[in-house]
Amino acid sequence: MAGEGDVKLLGVAVSPFALRVRMALQMKGVGYEYIEQDLFNKSELLVASNPVHKKVPVLIHGSKPICESSAIVQYVDEAWATGGPSILPADPYQRAVARFWAAYVDDKVFPAWVAIMRAATEEERAEKLAAAQDVVELMEGAFAECSGDGEEEEDKDFFGGDSVGYVDLALGSNLFWFQPLHEMFGVTVIDAGKAPRLAAWAERFLETEVAKVVAPAPGSVVEYAGKLSARRLAAAAAAANK
Ligand SMILES: N[C@@H](CCC(=O)N[C@@H](CS)C(=O)NCC(=O)O)C(=O)O
């Protein structure tokens, strides 16, 4: 029966996509075995469970693998419907709005901040930062759209209203990289001058229990970013020598 059985999660401790699933499982009080993956040397289990993309996260419920973080979070919300607060809104229109903004996070916000990290020169980094800040700023309006019922003047604390919901998990899982990006490159992705409500939300989100429980160990994101960068440089050097 849905909501029962043996649950495993294949993840990487610093992966935003895996982190959002871990937060969803935490919200629903689901016990699970967490199996850390090495993406530089993918396990047979990962490749067999997600043969199409070979990416984390993968949730394995009983013997059934579920791939793609957004599909997994929605599955967790439905399969453990009574385990904790609803992650998606009950109202069909609000659900559609939440799905729209969560997709915006994955399609626009994630690539925008990854581009800052990959910039080859300081000039390029400044360009990518400005672009990322514009992408993020657009979510200021989304905050009012998602968190209220459209009639109230006051902002709620979260995209999900009074508590963390689907868009909070989608965007919030990216926040674990923003402080490390600041440490590495001195950049501020959510600029309080340009996006004050979002900056306040980000502080609130990182203070929630659900975020604190999964937060990557200090230094681990910077370390992982270093490994990714070394791999990228090695691949570029190998391509240039062909
Ligand atoms: N759209 C996917 C993205 C997952 C993703 O990009 N995972 C990365 C780690 S953050 C990964 O497994 N990368 C391995 C690879 O690209 O080979 C989701 O939402 O689950």
Short mmCIF file of C-alpha atoms and ligand atoms in Angstrom, two decimals:
data_model
loop_
_atom_site.label_atom_id
_atom_site.label_comp_id
_atom_site.label_asym_id
_atom_site.label_seq_id
_atom_site.Cartn_x
_atom_site.Cartn_y
_atom_site.Cartn_z
CA MET A 1 0.00 0.00 0.00
CA ALA A 2 1.26 3.52 -0.76
CA GLY A 3 2.85 5.19 2.22
CA GLU A 4 4.22 1.96 3.62
CA GLY A 5 7.21 -0.21 3.07
CA ASP A 6 10.88 0.03 2.76
CA VAL A 7 12.16 3.41 1.52
CA LYS A 8 15.63 4.18 0.20
CA LEU A 9 16.99 7.41 -1.17
CA LEU A 10 19.96 7.62 -3.49
CA GLY A 11 21.42 11.09 -3.10
CA VAL A 12 24.43 13.34 -2.81
CA ALA A 13 24.70 15.38 0.38
CA VAL A 14 25.14 18.70 -1.45
CA SER A 15 22.72 18.10 -4.35
CA PRO A 16 19.86 20.64 -4.25
CA PHE A 17 17.64 18.09 -5.99
CA ALA A 18 18.34 15.42 -3.38
CA LEU A 19 18.09 17.96 -0.55
CA ARG A 20 14.54 18.92 -1.51
CA VAL A 21 13.50 15.27 -1.43
CA ARG A 22 15.11 14.80 1.98
CA MET A 23 13.20 17.83 3.27
CA ALA A 24 9.94 16.44 1.86
CA LEU A 25 10.55 13.07 3.57
CA GLN A 26 11.38 14.91 6.79
CA MET A 27 8.16 16.94 6.59
CA LYS A 28 6.15 13.75 6.18
CA GLY A 29 7.97 11.90 8.94
CA VAL A 30 9.05 9.13 6.56
CA GLY A 31 11.89 6.93 7.77
CA TYR A 32 14.30 5.95 5.02
CA GLU A 33 17.71 4.56 4.32
CA TYR A 34 19.91 7.23 2.80
CA ILE A 35 22.53 5.92 0.35
CA GLU A 36 25.14 8.53 -0.56
CA GLN A 37 26.25 8.27 -4.20
CA ASP A 38 29.57 9.00 -5.86
CA LEU A 39 28.69 10.78 -9.09
CA PHE A 40 32.30 10.53 -10.28
CA ASN A 41 31.94 6.75 -10.17
CA LYS A 42 28.25 5.90 -10.47
CA SER A 43 26.97 2.83 -8.67
CA GLU A 44 25.21 -0.05 -10.40
CA LEU A 45 22.21 0.66 -8.21
CA LEU A 46 21.99 4.28 -9.44
CA VAL A 47 22.38 3.32 -13.10
CA ALA A 48 19.85 0.50 -12.79
CA SER A 49 17.37 2.70 -10.89
CA ASN A 50 17.61 5.73 -13.17
CA PRO A 51 18.78 4.29 -16.51
CA VAL A 52 17.53 7.28 -18.49
CA HIS A 53 19.37 10.11 -16.72
CA LYS A 54 21.67 8.26 -14.26
CA LYS A 55 21.19 11.15 -11.83
CA VAL A 56 20.32 11.58 -8.19
CA PRO A 57 17.93 11.71 -6.49
CA VAL A 58 16.16 8.38 -6.85
CA LEU A 59 13.62 7.27 -4.29
CA ILE A 60 13.15 3.52 -4.11
CA HIS A 61 9.87 2.60 -2.46
CA GLY A 62 9.71 -1.15 -1.97
CA SER A 63 11.13 -2.25 -5.32
CA LYS A 64 9.86 0.75 -7.31
CA PRO A 65 12.28 3.53 -8.29
CA ILE A 66 10.96 7.07 -8.70
CA CYS A 67 13.20 9.57 -10.49
CA GLU A 68 13.25 13.37 -10.91
CA SER A 69 13.05 15.41 -7.73
CA SER A 70 9.80 17.20 -8.58
CA ALA A 71 8.06 13.90 -9.33
CA ILE A 72 9.49 12.42 -6.12
CA VAL A 73 8.36 15.32 -3.91
CA GLN A 74 4.86 15.06 -5.37
CA TYR A 75 4.90 11.29 -4.87
CA VAL A 76 5.98 11.70 -1.23
CA ASP A 77 3.19 14.23 -0.68
CA GLU A 78 0.61 11.81 -2.06
CA ALA A 79 1.93 8.48 -0.79
CA TRP A 80 2.29 9.80 2.78
CA ALA A 81 -0.70 12.13 2.56
CA THR A 82 -1.47 11.88 6.26
CA GLY A 83 2.14 11.75 7.49
CA GLY A 84 2.57 15.50 7.83
CA PRO A 85 1.44 18.83 6.38
CA SER A 86 0.53 18.89 2.68
CA ILE A 87 3.42 20.03 0.53
CA LEU A 88 1.34 21.04 -2.48
CA PRO A 89 -1.68 23.32 -2.02
CA ALA A 90 -5.12 21.68 -1.99
CA ASP A 91 -6.66 24.11 -4.45
CA PRO A 92 -6.11 23.01 -8.11
CA TYR A 93 -5.30 26.53 -9.30
CA GLN A 94 -2.81 27.12 -6.46
CA ARG A 95 -1.27 23.70 -7.20
CA ALA A 96 -0.78 24.72 -10.83
CA VAL A 97 0.78 28.03 -9.76
CA ALA A 98 3.11 26.23 -7.35
CA ARG A 99 4.14 23.75 -10.06
CA PHE A 100 4.76 26.63 -12.46
CA TRP A 101 7.14 28.42 -10.08
CA ALA A 102 8.89 25.22 -9.02
CA ALA A 103 9.53 24.51 -12.73
CA TYR A 104 10.81 28.10 -13.09
CA VAL A 105 13.32 27.40 -10.31
CA ASP A 106 14.66 24.34 -12.13
CA ASP A 107 14.56 25.83 -15.63
CA LYS A 108 15.86 29.33 -14.84
CA VAL A 109 17.17 29.82 -11.29
CA PHE A 110 19.34 26.69 -11.04
CA PRO A 111 21.15 27.19 -14.39
CA ALA A 112 21.58 30.92 -13.62
CA TRP A 113 23.58 30.37 -10.42
CA VAL A 114 25.48 27.41 -11.84
CA ALA A 115 26.62 29.76 -14.65
CA ILE A 116 28.16 32.10 -12.02
CA MET A 117 30.24 29.20 -10.76
CA ARG A 118 31.33 28.17 -14.26
CA ALA A 119 32.34 31.65 -15.45
CA ALA A 120 35.85 31.67 -16.88
CA THR A 121 36.67 35.33 -16.14
CA GLU A 122 35.67 37.92 -13.54
CA GLU A 123 33.93 39.91 -16.26
CA GLU A 124 31.87 36.91 -17.30
CA ARG A 125 31.09 36.19 -13.63
CA ALA A 126 29.75 39.73 -13.14
CA GLU A 127 27.50 39.27 -16.19
CA LYS A 128 26.23 35.92 -14.96
CA LEU A 129 25.61 37.34 -11.49
CA ALA A 130 23.53 40.22 -12.88
CA ALA A 131 21.55 37.73 -15.00
CA ALA A 132 20.98 35.45 -11.99
CA GLN A 133 19.83 38.34 -9.84
CA ASP A 134 17.28 39.30 -12.53
CA VAL A 135 16.01 35.72 -12.70
CA VAL A 136 15.69 35.58 -8.91
CA GLU A 137 14.09 39.02 -8.67
CA LEU A 138 11.17 37.79 -10.74
CA MET A 139 10.29 35.48 -7.87
CA GLU A 140 9.48 38.44 -5.60
CA GLY A 141 6.09 38.59 -7.32
CA ALA A 142 5.75 34.83 -7.14
CA PHE A 143 6.00 35.05 -3.40
CA ALA A 144 2.81 37.12 -3.12
CA GLU A 145 1.11 34.97 -5.77
CA CYS A 146 1.86 31.68 -4.02
CA SER A 147 1.70 32.58 -0.36
CA GLY A 148 -1.51 34.58 -0.20
CA ASP A 149 -4.97 34.05 -1.56
CA GLY A 150 -4.57 37.13 -3.74
CA GLU A 151 -6.75 39.23 -1.48
CA GLU A 152 -4.64 39.69 1.62
CA GLU A 153 -2.25 42.61 1.80
CA GLU A 154 0.22 40.97 4.18
CA ASP A 155 2.88 38.55 2.97
CA LYS A 156 2.88 35.15 4.59
CA ASP A 157 6.13 33.67 5.83
CA PHE A 158 6.56 31.09 3.07
CA PHE A 159 5.55 30.42 -0.52
CA GLY A 160 3.37 27.71 1.01
CA GLY A 161 1.62 30.29 3.25
CA ASP A 162 2.17 29.89 6.97
CA SER A 163 4.36 26.85 6.49
CA VAL A 164 6.89 25.43 4.04
CA GLY A 165 5.39 24.12 0.77
CA TYR A 166 6.34 22.94 -2.71
CA VAL A 167 7.95 26.14 -4.00
CA ASP A 168 9.79 26.64 -0.70
CA LEU A 169 11.39 23.21 -1.13
CA ALA A 170 12.19 23.84 -4.80
CA LEU A 171 13.90 27.21 -4.27
CA GLY A 172 15.02 26.56 -0.71
CA SER A 173 17.09 23.55 -1.75
CA ASN A 174 19.20 25.94 -3.91
CA LEU A 175 19.90 28.23 -0.95
CA PHE A 176 22.45 25.81 0.50
CA TRP A 177 24.77 26.86 -2.36
CA PHE A 178 24.30 30.63 -2.06
CA GLN A 179 26.44 31.24 1.04
CA PRO A 180 29.23 29.02 -0.37
CA LEU A 181 29.01 30.99 -3.66
CA HIS A 182 29.49 34.14 -1.58
CA GLU A 183 32.50 32.57 0.13
CA MET A 184 34.04 31.44 -3.14
CA PHE A 185 33.36 34.44 -5.36
CA GLY A 186 32.00 37.24 -3.15
CA VAL A 187 28.63 37.16 -4.98
CA THR A 188 25.16 37.65 -3.48
CA VAL A 189 22.55 35.85 -5.56
CA ILE A 190 19.53 37.11 -3.62
CA ASP A 191 20.30 40.79 -3.27
CA ALA A 192 18.19 42.28 -0.46
CA GLY A 193 18.27 45.64 -2.29
CA LYS A 194 16.63 44.13 -5.38
CA ALA A 195 14.56 41.34 -3.83
CA PRO A 196 13.88 42.25 -0.17
CA ARG A 197 10.96 39.86 0.42
CA LEU A 198 12.86 36.99 -1.07
CA ALA A 199 15.99 37.76 0.96
CA ALA A 200 13.87 37.79 4.16
CA TRP A 201 12.20 34.55 3.09
CA ALA A 202 15.62 32.92 2.48
CA GLU A 203 16.74 33.77 6.03
CA ARG A 204 13.47 32.39 7.44
CA PHE A 205 13.70 29.23 5.36
CA LEU A 206 17.23 28.40 6.47
CA GLU A 207 16.11 28.74 10.08
CA THR A 208 13.35 26.12 9.72
CA GLU A 209 13.89 22.74 11.33
CA VAL A 210 13.38 20.98 8.02
CA ALA A 211 16.23 22.98 6.42
CA LYS A 212 18.54 22.67 9.40
CA VAL A 213 18.22 18.89 9.55
CA VAL A 214 19.44 18.39 5.96
CA ALA A 215 21.89 21.32 5.67
CA PRO A 216 25.19 20.12 4.16
CA ALA A 217 28.19 20.06 6.53
CA PRO A 218 30.10 23.36 6.63
CA GLY A 219 32.74 23.45 3.91
CA SER A 220 31.30 20.48 2.03
CA VAL A 221 29.66 22.53 -0.72
CA VAL A 222 32.85 24.52 -1.39
CA GLU A 223 34.81 21.26 -1.46
CA TYR A 224 32.35 19.67 -3.90
CA ALA A 225 32.38 22.78 -6.11
CA GLY A 226 36.18 22.43 -6.26
CA LYS A 227 35.86 18.83 -7.45
CA LEU A 228 33.33 19.79 -10.12
CA SER A 229 35.55 22.59 -11.33
CA ALA A 230 38.62 20.30 -11.48
CA ARG A 231 36.63 17.75 -13.49
CA ARG A 232 35.42 20.45 -15.90
CA LEU A 233 38.95 21.78 -16.41
CA ALA A 234 40.32 18.28 -16.98
CA ALA A 235 37.61 17.55 -19.56
CA ALA A 236 38.33 20.87 -21.34
CA ALA A 237 42.08 20.13 -21.36
CA ALA A 238 41.48 16.62 -22.73
CA ALA A 239 39.23 18.01 -25.46
CA ALA A 240 41.84 20.64 -26.41
CA ASN A 241 44.53 17.95 -26.73
CA LYS A 242 42.51 15.78 -29.12
N1 LIG B 1 16.02 17.24 -13.07
C1 LIG B 1 16.72 16.40 -12.13
C2 LIG B 1 18.11 16.95 -11.92
C3 LIG B 1 18.97 16.05 -11.04
C4 LIG B 1 20.45 16.37 -11.16
O1 LIG B 1 20.87 17.19 -12.00
N2 LIG B 1 21.25 15.68 -10.33
C5 LIG B 1 22.68 15.85 -10.43
C6 LIG B 1 23.28 16.13 -9.04
S1 LIG B 1 22.81 17.73 -8.47
C7 LIG B 1 23.29 14.56 -10.93
O2 LIG B 1 22.93 13.49 -10.50
N3 LIG B 1 24.24 14.67 -11.86
C8 LIG B 1 24.95 13.53 -12.38
C9 LIG B 1 25.26 13.67 -13.83
O3 LIG B 1 24.87 14.69 -14.44
O4 LIG B 1 25.87 12.78 -14.39
C10 LIG B 1 15.93 16.32 -10.82
O5 LIG B 1 15.16 17.24 -10.54
O6 LIG B 1 16.03 15.30 -10.12
#
